[in-house]
GROMACS .gro file of C-alpha atoms in nm:
model
  269
    1UNK     CA    1   0.827   6.521 -11.214
    2UNK     CA    2   0.614   6.246 -11.224
    3UNK     CA    3   0.611   5.929 -10.980
    4UNK     CA    4   0.808   5.655 -11.057
    5UNK     CA    5   0.562   5.383 -11.268
    6UNK     CA    6   0.576   4.960 -11.222
    7UNK     CA    7   0.393   4.807 -11.402
    8UNK     CA    8   0.286   4.394 -11.360
    9UNK     CA    9   0.267   4.212 -11.591
   10UNK     CA   10   0.023   3.866 -11.532
   11UNK     CA   11  -0.071   3.588 -11.769
   12UNK     CA   12  -0.372   3.510 -11.520
   13UNK     CA   13  -0.526   3.771 -11.185
   14UNK     CA   14  -0.134   3.896 -11.094
   15UNK     CA   15  -0.214   3.889 -10.727
   16UNK     CA   16   0.146   3.716 -10.740
   17UNK     CA   17   0.362   3.961 -10.881
   18UNK     CA   18   0.162   4.260 -10.756
   19UNK     CA   19   0.265   4.161 -10.375
   20UNK     CA   20   0.620   4.102 -10.456
   21UNK     CA   21   0.657   4.391 -10.560
   22UNK     CA   22   0.467   4.568 -10.294
   23UNK     CA   23   0.709   4.383 -10.065
   24UNK     CA   24   1.014   4.450 -10.277
   25UNK     CA   25   0.880   4.888 -10.285
   26UNK     CA   26   0.787   4.837  -9.825
   27UNK     CA   27   1.183   4.893  -9.831
   28UNK     CA   28   1.156   5.192 -10.036
   29UNK     CA   29   0.896   5.324  -9.829
   30UNK     CA   30   0.661   5.349 -10.126
   31UNK     CA   31   0.909   5.603 -10.258
   32UNK     CA   32   0.541   5.740 -10.409
   33UNK     CA   33   0.600   5.498 -10.728
   34UNK     CA   34   0.228   5.398 -10.873
   35UNK     CA   35   0.196   5.025 -10.968
   36UNK     CA   36  -0.006   4.920 -11.293
   37UNK     CA   37  -0.135   4.622 -11.352
   38UNK     CA   38  -0.193   4.426 -11.667
   39UNK     CA   39  -0.394   4.049 -11.568
   40UNK     CA   40  -0.400   3.817 -11.860
   41UNK     CA   41  -0.146   3.897 -12.082
   42UNK     CA   42  -0.103   3.579 -12.263
   43UNK     CA   43   0.005   3.575 -12.617
   44UNK     CA   44   0.276   3.841 -12.795
   45UNK     CA   45   0.024   4.088 -12.959
   46UNK     CA   46  -0.095   4.163 -12.570
   47UNK     CA   47   0.231   4.207 -12.452
   48UNK     CA   48   0.324   4.410 -12.767
   49UNK     CA   49   0.054   4.644 -12.664
   50UNK     CA   50   0.168   4.654 -12.286
   51UNK     CA   51   0.488   4.764 -12.399
   52UNK     CA   52   0.406   5.071 -12.570
   53UNK     CA   53   0.200   5.181 -12.293
   54UNK     CA   54   0.515   5.084 -12.108
   55UNK     CA   55   0.738   5.293 -12.342
   56UNK     CA   56   0.553   5.612 -12.314
   57UNK     CA   57   0.456   5.628 -11.878
   58UNK     CA   58   0.936   5.572 -11.907
   59UNK     CA   59   0.836   5.279 -11.693
   60UNK     CA   60   0.989   4.936 -11.554
   61UNK     CA   61   0.788   4.585 -11.570
   62UNK     CA   62   0.796   4.298 -11.307
   63UNK     CA   63   0.580   4.028 -11.446
   64UNK     CA   64   0.500   3.652 -11.382
   65UNK     CA   65   0.487   3.458 -11.716
   66UNK     CA   66   0.501   3.035 -11.676
   67UNK     CA   67   0.475   2.964 -12.073
   68UNK     CA   68   0.828   3.019 -12.185
   69UNK     CA   69   0.807   3.123 -12.532
   70UNK     CA   70   0.654   3.451 -12.365
   71UNK     CA   71   0.887   3.535 -12.112
   72UNK     CA   72   1.125   3.524 -12.383
   73UNK     CA   73   0.915   3.691 -12.612
   74UNK     CA   74   0.881   3.969 -12.284
   75UNK     CA   75   1.254   3.948 -12.240
   76UNK     CA   76   1.324   3.986 -12.540
   77UNK     CA   77   1.152   4.289 -12.639
   78UNK     CA   78   1.193   4.498 -12.351
   79UNK     CA   79   1.614   4.450 -12.333
   80UNK     CA   80   1.559   4.573 -12.801
   81UNK     CA   81   1.360   4.876 -12.600
   82UNK     CA   82   1.591   4.992 -12.312
   83UNK     CA   83   1.304   4.843 -12.052
   84UNK     CA   84   1.404   4.789 -11.759
   85UNK     CA   85   1.255   4.455 -11.645
   86UNK     CA   86   1.236   4.139 -11.354
   87UNK     CA   87   1.062   3.764 -11.444
   88UNK     CA   88   0.955   3.751 -11.068
   89UNK     CA   89   0.825   3.370 -11.151
   90UNK     CA   90   1.085   3.223 -11.438
   91UNK     CA   91   1.421   3.196 -11.184
   92UNK     CA   92   1.264   3.022 -10.961
   93UNK     CA   93   1.106   2.791 -11.192
   94UNK     CA   94   1.348   2.736 -11.397
   95UNK     CA   95   1.523   2.649 -11.041
   96UNK     CA   96   1.269   2.398 -10.922
   97UNK     CA   97   1.332   2.221 -11.255
   98UNK     CA   98   1.668   2.121 -11.226
   99UNK     CA   99   1.628   2.060 -10.814
  100UNK     CA  100   1.365   1.839 -10.921
  101UNK     CA  101   1.429   1.679 -11.164
  102UNK     CA  102   1.041   1.703 -11.320
  103UNK     CA  103   0.892   1.963 -11.572
  104UNK     CA  104   0.577   2.266 -11.466
  105UNK     CA  105   0.346   2.252 -11.585
  106UNK     CA  106   0.331   2.597 -11.679
  107UNK     CA  107  -0.049   2.559 -11.688
  108UNK     CA  108  -0.139   2.981 -11.565
  109UNK     CA  109  -0.361   3.053 -11.317
  110UNK     CA  110  -0.277   2.726 -11.044
  111UNK     CA  111  -0.217   2.922 -10.793
  112UNK     CA  112  -0.504   3.097 -10.778
  113UNK     CA  113  -0.630   2.739 -10.868
  114UNK     CA  114  -0.547   2.592 -10.512
  115UNK     CA  115  -0.668   2.863 -10.362
  116UNK     CA  116  -1.053   2.778 -10.465
  117UNK     CA  117  -0.945   2.423 -10.414
  118UNK     CA  118  -0.854   2.502 -10.063
  119UNK     CA  119  -1.129   2.782  -9.970
  120UNK     CA  120  -1.372   2.515 -10.018
  121UNK     CA  121  -1.264   2.229  -9.862
  122UNK     CA  122  -1.279   2.529  -9.573
  123UNK     CA  123  -1.586   2.591  -9.639
  124UNK     CA  124  -1.709   2.204  -9.632
  125UNK     CA  125  -1.574   2.208  -9.354
  126UNK     CA  126  -1.729   2.464  -9.153
  127UNK     CA  127  -2.092   2.280  -9.353
  128UNK     CA  128  -2.002   1.935  -9.164
  129UNK     CA  129  -1.970   2.123  -8.824
  130UNK     CA  130  -2.299   2.323  -8.848
  131UNK     CA  131  -2.534   2.071  -8.979
  132UNK     CA  132  -2.332   1.800  -8.735
  133UNK     CA  133  -2.595   1.533  -8.581
  134UNK     CA  134  -2.904   1.707  -8.708
  135UNK     CA  135  -2.835   2.008  -8.471
  136UNK     CA  136  -3.012   2.211  -8.789
  137UNK     CA  137  -3.253   2.057  -9.005
  138UNK     CA  138  -3.199   2.329  -9.270
  139UNK     CA  139  -2.838   2.261  -9.366
  140UNK     CA  140  -2.990   1.820  -9.494
  141UNK     CA  141  -3.098   1.978  -9.815
  142UNK     CA  142  -2.783   2.199  -9.879
  143UNK     CA  143  -2.549   1.939  -9.822
  144UNK     CA  144  -2.371   1.721 -10.130
  145UNK     CA  145  -2.456   1.411  -9.916
  146UNK     CA  146  -2.684   1.289  -9.613
  147UNK     CA  147  -2.513   1.067  -9.350
  148UNK     CA  148  -2.772   0.893  -9.149
  149UNK     CA  149  -2.794   0.615  -8.829
  150UNK     CA  150  -2.800   0.574  -8.516
  151UNK     CA  151  -2.535   0.666  -8.227
  152UNK     CA  152  -2.209   0.554  -8.288
  153UNK     CA  153  -2.235   0.463  -8.604
  154UNK     CA  154  -1.911   0.769  -8.705
  155UNK     CA  155  -2.159   0.949  -8.886
  156UNK     CA  156  -1.917   1.299  -8.789
  157UNK     CA  157  -1.619   1.138  -8.840
  158UNK     CA  158  -1.735   0.966  -9.153
  159UNK     CA  159  -1.803   1.426  -9.258
  160UNK     CA  160  -1.549   1.539  -9.129
  161UNK     CA  161  -1.320   1.314  -9.380
  162UNK     CA  162  -1.590   1.380  -9.639
  163UNK     CA  163  -1.517   1.744  -9.596
  164UNK     CA  164  -1.174   1.723  -9.648
  165UNK     CA  165  -1.302   1.591  -9.973
  166UNK     CA  166  -1.517   1.972 -10.040
  167UNK     CA  167  -1.827   1.787  -9.961
  168UNK     CA  168  -2.109   1.885  -9.801
  169UNK     CA  169  -2.232   1.661  -9.566
  170UNK     CA  170  -2.591   1.649  -9.286
  171UNK     CA  171  -2.557   1.340  -9.053
  172UNK     CA  172  -2.908   1.300  -8.924
  173UNK     CA  173  -2.894   1.092  -8.531
  174UNK     CA  174  -3.181   0.837  -8.552
  175UNK     CA  175  -3.354   0.771  -8.233
  176UNK     CA  176  -3.734   0.617  -8.239
  177UNK     CA  177  -3.888   0.822  -7.994
  178UNK     CA  178  -3.808   1.120  -8.223
  179UNK     CA  179  -3.939   1.200  -8.560
  180UNK     CA  180  -3.690   1.255  -8.852
  181UNK     CA  181  -3.657   1.606  -8.987
  182UNK     CA  182  -3.911   1.639  -9.304
  183UNK     CA  183  -3.615   1.699  -9.481
  184UNK     CA  184  -3.476   1.391  -9.440
  185UNK     CA  185  -3.803   1.236  -9.725
  186UNK     CA  186  -3.708   1.569  -9.934
  187UNK     CA  187  -3.294   1.470 -10.006
  188UNK     CA  188  -3.244   1.310 -10.358
  189UNK     CA  189  -3.169   0.887 -10.266
  190UNK     CA  190  -2.876   0.960 -10.401
  191UNK     CA  191  -2.758   1.226 -10.143
  192UNK     CA  192  -2.825   1.004  -9.884
  193UNK     CA  193  -2.655   0.733  -9.743
  194UNK     CA  194  -2.761   0.518  -9.401
  195UNK     CA  195  -2.543   0.349  -9.184
  196UNK     CA  196  -2.583   0.067  -9.023
  197UNK     CA  197  -2.404  -0.166  -8.775
  198UNK     CA  198  -2.405  -0.508  -8.590
  199UNK     CA  199  -2.590  -0.461  -8.314
  200UNK     CA  200  -2.342  -0.701  -8.084
  201UNK     CA  201  -2.069  -0.469  -8.241
  202UNK     CA  202  -2.232  -0.080  -8.163
  203UNK     CA  203  -2.303  -0.245  -7.775
  204UNK     CA  204  -1.924  -0.290  -7.695
  205UNK     CA  205  -1.895   0.031  -7.913
  206UNK     CA  206  -2.123   0.200  -7.633
  207UNK     CA  207  -1.993   0.028  -7.360
  208UNK     CA  208  -1.668   0.159  -7.395
  209UNK     CA  209  -1.826   0.507  -7.509
  210UNK     CA  210  -1.974   0.572  -7.110
  211UNK     CA  211  -1.617   0.380  -6.993
  212UNK     CA  212  -1.446   0.664  -7.125
  213UNK     CA  213  -1.653   0.914  -7.000
  214UNK     CA  214  -1.657   0.764  -6.637
  215UNK     CA  215  -2.056   0.617  -6.617
  216UNK     CA  216  -2.196   0.270  -6.551
  217UNK     CA  217  -2.146   0.069  -6.882
  218UNK     CA  218  -2.517  -0.033  -6.777
  219UNK     CA  219  -2.691   0.266  -6.863
  220UNK     CA  220  -2.950   0.183  -7.187
  221UNK     CA  221  -2.784   0.366  -7.413
  222UNK     CA  222  -2.541   0.022  -7.363
  223UNK     CA  223  -2.861  -0.265  -7.367
  224UNK     CA  224  -2.870  -0.480  -7.556
  225UNK     CA  225  -3.181  -0.425  -7.610
  226UNK     CA  226  -3.246  -0.093  -7.745
  227UNK     CA  227  -2.983  -0.105  -7.947
  228UNK     CA  228  -3.190  -0.379  -8.189
  229UNK     CA  229  -3.493  -0.192  -8.118
  230UNK     CA  230  -3.344   0.180  -8.246
  231UNK     CA  231  -3.210  -0.017  -8.525
  232UNK     CA  232  -3.518  -0.200  -8.651
  233UNK     CA  233  -3.671   0.249  -8.647
  234UNK     CA  234  -3.290   0.322  -8.827
  235UNK     CA  235  -3.447  -0.011  -9.106
  236UNK     CA  236  -3.782   0.103  -9.116
  237UNK     CA  237  -3.681   0.515  -9.197
  238UNK     CA  238  -3.381   0.348  -9.479
  239UNK     CA  239  -3.632   0.163  -9.626
  240UNK     CA  240  -3.877   0.392  -9.650
  241UNK     CA  241  -3.600   0.682  -9.821
  242UNK     CA  242  -3.451   0.363 -10.065
  243UNK     CA  243  -3.168   0.452  -9.994
  244UNK     CA  244  -2.823   0.353 -10.060
  245UNK     CA  245  -2.764   0.103  -9.681
  246UNK     CA  246  -2.414   0.075  -9.551
  247UNK     CA  247  -2.265  -0.198  -9.308
  248UNK     CA  248  -1.973   0.011  -9.157
  249UNK     CA  249  -1.974  -0.245  -8.847
  250UNK     CA  250  -1.612  -0.394  -8.933
  251UNK     CA  251  -1.567  -0.079  -9.183
  252UNK     CA  252  -1.210   0.232  -9.128
  253UNK     CA  253  -1.415   0.560  -9.202
  254UNK     CA  254  -1.117   0.614  -9.505
  255UNK     CA  255  -1.300   0.257  -9.603
  256UNK     CA  256  -1.696   0.358  -9.594
  257UNK     CA  257  -1.602   0.723  -9.790
  258UNK     CA  258  -1.467   0.533 -10.033
  259UNK     CA  259  -1.766   0.296 -10.039
  260UNK     CA  260  -2.004   0.649 -10.101
  261UNK     CA  261  -1.712   0.838 -10.328
  262UNK     CA  262  -1.675   0.537 -10.603
  263UNK     CA  263  -2.100   0.551 -10.556
  264UNK     CA  264  -2.141   0.956 -10.594
  265UNK     CA  265  -1.892   0.890 -10.866
  266UNK     CA  266  -1.997   0.627 -11.048
  267UNK     CA  267  -2.352   0.584 -10.959
  268UNK     CA  268  -2.308   0.230 -10.817
  269UNK     CA  269  -2.252   0.117 -10.385
   0.00000   0.00000   0.00000
């Protein structure tokens, strides 16, 4: 006796339909059932082809079709042919429509698009961590955005914020005693952004940082003359690179990010 066959039919990849069907089969210890997946079934002719195979195999169907006309067609055809068919997606879509009052998009493959979007975000976040604070200059030329500035100009939080927008960001601290990595001068200027800040604001930020670490706020790190020297060095570097410069003195991270995003999308600061 041949094993029972379930045809998994979808207008997209069919992963959702197969996963749900396997979950159901698991409740029968598998029962020696066979699954056959038919993805990208997008028109009535394709449905007819699948149904002819279903009849030959005396199989049943589990399907996820988002277009109402396709769902109606496969239901009418399976009823006419006496084929057992289960609509895995339609009923819950109908109930969500009633519950929310919203109309579904009825566009195949949206779950996969959402998954891809999620993984791009994760990849961007991991990139920001890996290439944070000039840790590895190789990331500079791989990045979508490169941020440069002296210490405590919000480079790291800004990198993470932009990563959640699926942008790969590397940031490079500028210190007078250390030459910037050579890669920095090879970045297209439209990808590089300098972050400047007033000496007084930076002085307050650094003092608070030292205090939070239990250190003496009189350290050179928070010395106003040292800060001015760092900012002069910063100005020299951004002038050499000729990249856009954003004053972050009184800006929240979100505001600075919006300036950068606006520049990227519209080509102006």
